[in-house]
Amino acid sequence: MTTLNLLKLLENAGFGKIDENLFWNKMGLGKNGIYIADLGASNDRGQRKVLSYELYSRADNDVKAYNQLQDVIDFLNQSYGVCMLPAVDGISEETENVTIMPLSTIANNGEDSNGRLIFTATGTIYY
């Protein structure tokens, strides 16, 4: 659920609305926005757990898709340090003492069925 809390942080920061253009572990056919997915299982690193995730971006045009992902990356990279991820009402509680590590650069993940490019970036959270 940590990545859902991260998505809520993006929603609170004005990047969109969950299930409209911010998606957790699913992206609706034909929908544009930012999608987040867990990469593998959480692993312990000393006293803290570590979770890797991937962000995907799709939009009406390739430049917009790239730019919306770059904006999210810039925001999350500025959030580097110990912080709190907000609760998602009725689903998960807030997560304290989270470290959002700087994200990767943007990669091209190919085209969807409509010929739109999907861009990706990966990140890691310690919690």
PDB file of C-alpha atoms in Angstrom:
ATOM      1  CA  MET A   1       0.000   0.000   0.000  1.00  0.00           C
ATOM      2  CA  THR A   2       2.987   2.329   0.284  1.00  0.00           C
ATOM      3  CA  THR A   3       2.819   3.183  -3.411  1.00  0.00           C
ATOM      4  CA  LEU A   4      -0.874   4.039  -3.005  1.00  0.00           C
ATOM      5  CA  ASN A   5       0.142   6.466  -0.252  1.00  0.00           C
ATOM      6  CA  LEU A   6       2.744   7.908  -2.648  1.00  0.00           C
ATOM      7  CA  LEU A   7       0.015   8.349  -5.259  1.00  0.00           C
ATOM      8  CA  LYS A   8      -2.063  10.187  -2.633  1.00  0.00           C
ATOM      9  CA  LEU A   9       0.916  12.505  -2.068  1.00  0.00           C
ATOM     10  CA  LEU A  10       0.858  13.272  -5.804  1.00  0.00           C
ATOM     11  CA  GLU A  11      -2.890  13.885  -5.659  1.00  0.00           C
ATOM     12  CA  ASN A  12      -2.473  16.262  -2.697  1.00  0.00           C
ATOM     13  CA  ALA A  13       0.262  18.095  -4.638  1.00  0.00           C
ATOM     14  CA  GLY A  14      -2.116  18.765  -7.543  1.00  0.00           C
ATOM     15  CA  PHE A  15      -0.945  16.193 -10.090  1.00  0.00           C
ATOM     16  CA  GLY A  16      -4.445  14.810 -10.597  1.00  0.00           C
ATOM     17  CA  LYS A  17      -7.077  12.652  -8.955  1.00  0.00           C
ATOM     18  CA  ILE A  18      -6.810   8.981  -8.069  1.00  0.00           C
ATOM     19  CA  ASP A  19      -8.814   6.778 -10.477  1.00  0.00           C
ATOM     20  CA  GLU A  20      -9.236   9.660 -12.942  1.00  0.00           C
ATOM     21  CA  ASN A  21      -5.679  10.377 -14.087  1.00  0.00           C
ATOM     22  CA  LEU A  22      -3.607   8.881 -11.252  1.00  0.00           C
ATOM     23  CA  PHE A  23      -3.714   5.092 -11.223  1.00  0.00           C
ATOM     24  CA  TRP A  24      -2.466   2.483  -8.757  1.00  0.00           C
ATOM     25  CA  ASN A  25      -1.407  -0.891 -10.190  1.00  0.00           C
ATOM     26  CA  LYS A  26      -3.726  -0.440 -13.196  1.00  0.00           C
ATOM     27  CA  MET A  27      -4.163   1.908 -16.116  1.00  0.00           C
ATOM     28  CA  GLY A  28      -7.522   1.993 -17.840  1.00  0.00           C
ATOM     29  CA  LEU A  29      -7.629   1.438 -21.574  1.00  0.00           C
ATOM     30  CA  GLY A  30      -7.476   4.746 -23.381  1.00  0.00           C
ATOM     31  CA  LYS A  31      -6.992   6.759 -20.188  1.00  0.00           C
ATOM     32  CA  ASN A  32      -4.214   9.304 -19.857  1.00  0.00           C
ATOM     33  CA  GLY A  33      -2.260  10.026 -16.721  1.00  0.00           C
ATOM     34  CA  ILE A  34       0.321   8.707 -14.302  1.00  0.00           C
ATOM     35  CA  TYR A  35       0.316   5.046 -13.300  1.00  0.00           C
ATOM     36  CA  ILE A  36       2.346   3.584 -10.423  1.00  0.00           C
ATOM     37  CA  ALA A  37       3.199  -0.084  -9.928  1.00  0.00           C
ATOM     38  CA  ASP A  38       5.231  -1.992  -7.358  1.00  0.00           C
ATOM     39  CA  LEU A  39       8.348  -3.723  -8.664  1.00  0.00           C
ATOM     40  CA  GLY A  40       8.726  -7.013  -6.853  1.00  0.00           C
ATOM     41  CA  ALA A  41       8.264  -7.582  -3.155  1.00  0.00           C
ATOM     42  CA  SER A  42       9.269  -5.327  -0.299  1.00  0.00           C
ATOM     43  CA  ASN A  43      12.676  -6.184   1.102  1.00  0.00           C
ATOM     44  CA  ASP A  44      14.111  -5.392   4.497  1.00  0.00           C
ATOM     45  CA  ARG A  45      17.231  -3.240   4.553  1.00  0.00           C
ATOM     46  CA  GLY A  46      18.472  -3.254   8.110  1.00  0.00           C
ATOM     47  CA  GLN A  47      15.680  -1.870  10.271  1.00  0.00           C
ATOM     48  CA  ARG A  48      13.726  -0.370   7.338  1.00  0.00           C
ATOM     49  CA  LYS A  49      11.785  -1.924   4.490  1.00  0.00           C
ATOM     50  CA  VAL A  50      12.573  -0.985   0.910  1.00  0.00           C
ATOM     51  CA  LEU A  51      10.123  -0.887  -1.983  1.00  0.00           C
ATOM     52  CA  SER A  52      10.923  -0.254  -5.636  1.00  0.00           C
ATOM     53  CA  TYR A  53       8.259   1.129  -7.941  1.00  0.00           C
ATOM     54  CA  GLU A  54       7.782   2.279 -11.499  1.00  0.00           C
ATOM     55  CA  LEU A  55       5.900   5.293 -12.787  1.00  0.00           C
ATOM     56  CA  TYR A  56       4.326   5.254 -16.247  1.00  0.00           C
ATOM     57  CA  SER A  57       3.019   8.267 -18.129  1.00  0.00           C
ATOM     58  CA  ARG A  58       0.612   8.393 -21.063  1.00  0.00           C
ATOM     59  CA  ALA A  59      -1.049  11.486 -22.569  1.00  0.00           C
ATOM     60  CA  ASP A  60      -2.761  12.811 -25.702  1.00  0.00           C
ATOM     61  CA  ASN A  61       0.646  13.525 -27.210  1.00  0.00           C
ATOM     62  CA  ASP A  62       4.165  12.315 -26.578  1.00  0.00           C
ATOM     63  CA  VAL A  63       5.575  15.664 -25.411  1.00  0.00           C
ATOM     64  CA  LYS A  64       2.811  16.064 -22.820  1.00  0.00           C
ATOM     65  CA  ALA A  65       3.389  12.506 -21.554  1.00  0.00           C
ATOM     66  CA  TYR A  66       7.111  13.170 -21.173  1.00  0.00           C
ATOM     67  CA  ASN A  67       6.591  16.533 -19.466  1.00  0.00           C
ATOM     68  CA  GLN A  68       3.985  15.278 -16.972  1.00  0.00           C
ATOM     69  CA  LEU A  69       6.348  12.504 -15.893  1.00  0.00           C
ATOM     70  CA  GLN A  70       9.266  14.939 -15.639  1.00  0.00           C
ATOM     71  CA  ASP A  71       7.143  17.205 -13.407  1.00  0.00           C
ATOM     72  CA  VAL A  72       6.387  14.274 -11.086  1.00  0.00           C
ATOM     73  CA  ILE A  73      10.066  13.271 -11.008  1.00  0.00           C
ATOM     74  CA  ASP A  74      11.115  16.832 -10.168  1.00  0.00           C
ATOM     75  CA  PHE A  75       8.540  16.985  -7.348  1.00  0.00           C
ATOM     76  CA  LEU A  76       9.550  13.622  -5.862  1.00  0.00           C
ATOM     77  CA  ASN A  77      13.264  14.390  -6.158  1.00  0.00           C
ATOM     78  CA  GLN A  78      12.663  17.616  -4.228  1.00  0.00           C
ATOM     79  CA  SER A  79      10.886  15.498  -1.583  1.00  0.00           C
ATOM     80  CA  TYR A  80      14.099  13.553  -0.937  1.00  0.00           C
ATOM     81  CA  GLY A  81      14.607  13.120   2.787  1.00  0.00           C
ATOM     82  CA  VAL A  82      12.509  11.752   5.612  1.00  0.00           C
ATOM     83  CA  CYS A  83       8.850  12.620   5.148  1.00  0.00           C
ATOM     84  CA  MET A  84       5.323  11.368   5.750  1.00  0.00           C
ATOM     85  CA  LEU A  85       3.052   9.833   3.110  1.00  0.00           C
ATOM     86  CA  PRO A  86      -0.631  10.728   3.584  1.00  0.00           C
ATOM     87  CA  ALA A  87      -3.395   8.253   4.389  1.00  0.00           C
ATOM     88  CA  VAL A  88      -5.881   7.106   1.782  1.00  0.00           C
ATOM     89  CA  ASP A  89      -9.332   7.341   3.362  1.00  0.00           C
ATOM     90  CA  GLY A  90     -10.733   3.946   4.256  1.00  0.00           C
ATOM     91  CA  ILE A  91      -7.836   2.067   2.650  1.00  0.00           C
ATOM     92  CA  SER A  92      -4.488   2.800   4.263  1.00  0.00           C
ATOM     93  CA  GLU A  93      -3.063   4.807   7.130  1.00  0.00           C
ATOM     94  CA  GLU A  94      -0.375   7.464   6.788  1.00  0.00           C
ATOM     95  CA  THR A  95       3.175   6.180   6.618  1.00  0.00           C
ATOM     96  CA  GLU A  96       5.765   8.053   8.681  1.00  0.00           C
ATOM     97  CA  ASN A  97       9.561   8.153   8.417  1.00  0.00           C
ATOM     98  CA  VAL A  98       9.571   7.484   4.679  1.00  0.00           C
ATOM     99  CA  THR A  99      12.564   8.297   2.501  1.00  0.00           C
ATOM    100  CA  ILE A 100      11.758   8.882  -1.165  1.00  0.00           C
ATOM    101  CA  MET A 101      14.990   8.269  -3.036  1.00  0.00           C
ATOM    102  CA  PRO A 102      15.777  10.215  -6.241  1.00  0.00           C
ATOM    103  CA  LEU A 103      14.180   8.650  -9.312  1.00  0.00           C
ATOM    104  CA  SER A 104      15.804   7.372 -12.484  1.00  0.00           C
ATOM    105  CA  THR A 105      15.854   9.309 -15.704  1.00  0.00           C
ATOM    106  CA  ILE A 106      12.932   8.871 -18.091  1.00  0.00           C
ATOM    107  CA  ALA A 107      12.901   5.885 -20.433  1.00  0.00           C
ATOM    108  CA  ASN A 108      10.742   5.202 -23.489  1.00  0.00           C
ATOM    109  CA  ASN A 109       8.591   2.126 -22.828  1.00  0.00           C
ATOM    110  CA  GLY A 110       7.195   1.874 -26.358  1.00  0.00           C
ATOM    111  CA  GLU A 111       3.804   2.635 -27.863  1.00  0.00           C
ATOM    112  CA  ASP A 112       0.330   1.715 -26.723  1.00  0.00           C
ATOM    113  CA  SER A 113      -2.296   0.368 -29.148  1.00  0.00           C
ATOM    114  CA  ASN A 114      -3.119   3.939 -30.221  1.00  0.00           C
ATOM    115  CA  GLY A 115       0.482   4.775 -31.141  1.00  0.00           C
ATOM    116  CA  ARG A 116       1.091   6.960 -28.077  1.00  0.00           C
ATOM    117  CA  LEU A 117       4.448   6.643 -26.364  1.00  0.00           C
ATOM    118  CA  ILE A 118       4.507   5.489 -22.752  1.00  0.00           C
ATOM    119  CA  PHE A 119       7.357   6.888 -20.667  1.00  0.00           C
ATOM    120  CA  THR A 120       8.643   5.314 -17.451  1.00  0.00           C
ATOM    121  CA  ALA A 121      10.859   6.094 -14.471  1.00  0.00           C
ATOM    122  CA  THR A 122      11.775   3.964 -11.472  1.00  0.00           C
ATOM    123  CA  GLY A 123      12.227   4.856  -7.834  1.00  0.00           C
ATOM    124  CA  THR A 124      12.770   3.441  -4.373  1.00  0.00           C
ATOM    125  CA  ILE A 125      11.129   4.161  -1.033  1.00  0.00           C
ATOM    126  CA  TYR A 126      12.540   3.273   2.388  1.00  0.00           C
ATOM    127  CA  TYR A 127       9.942   3.039   5.139  1.00  0.00           C
TER     128      TYR A 127
END
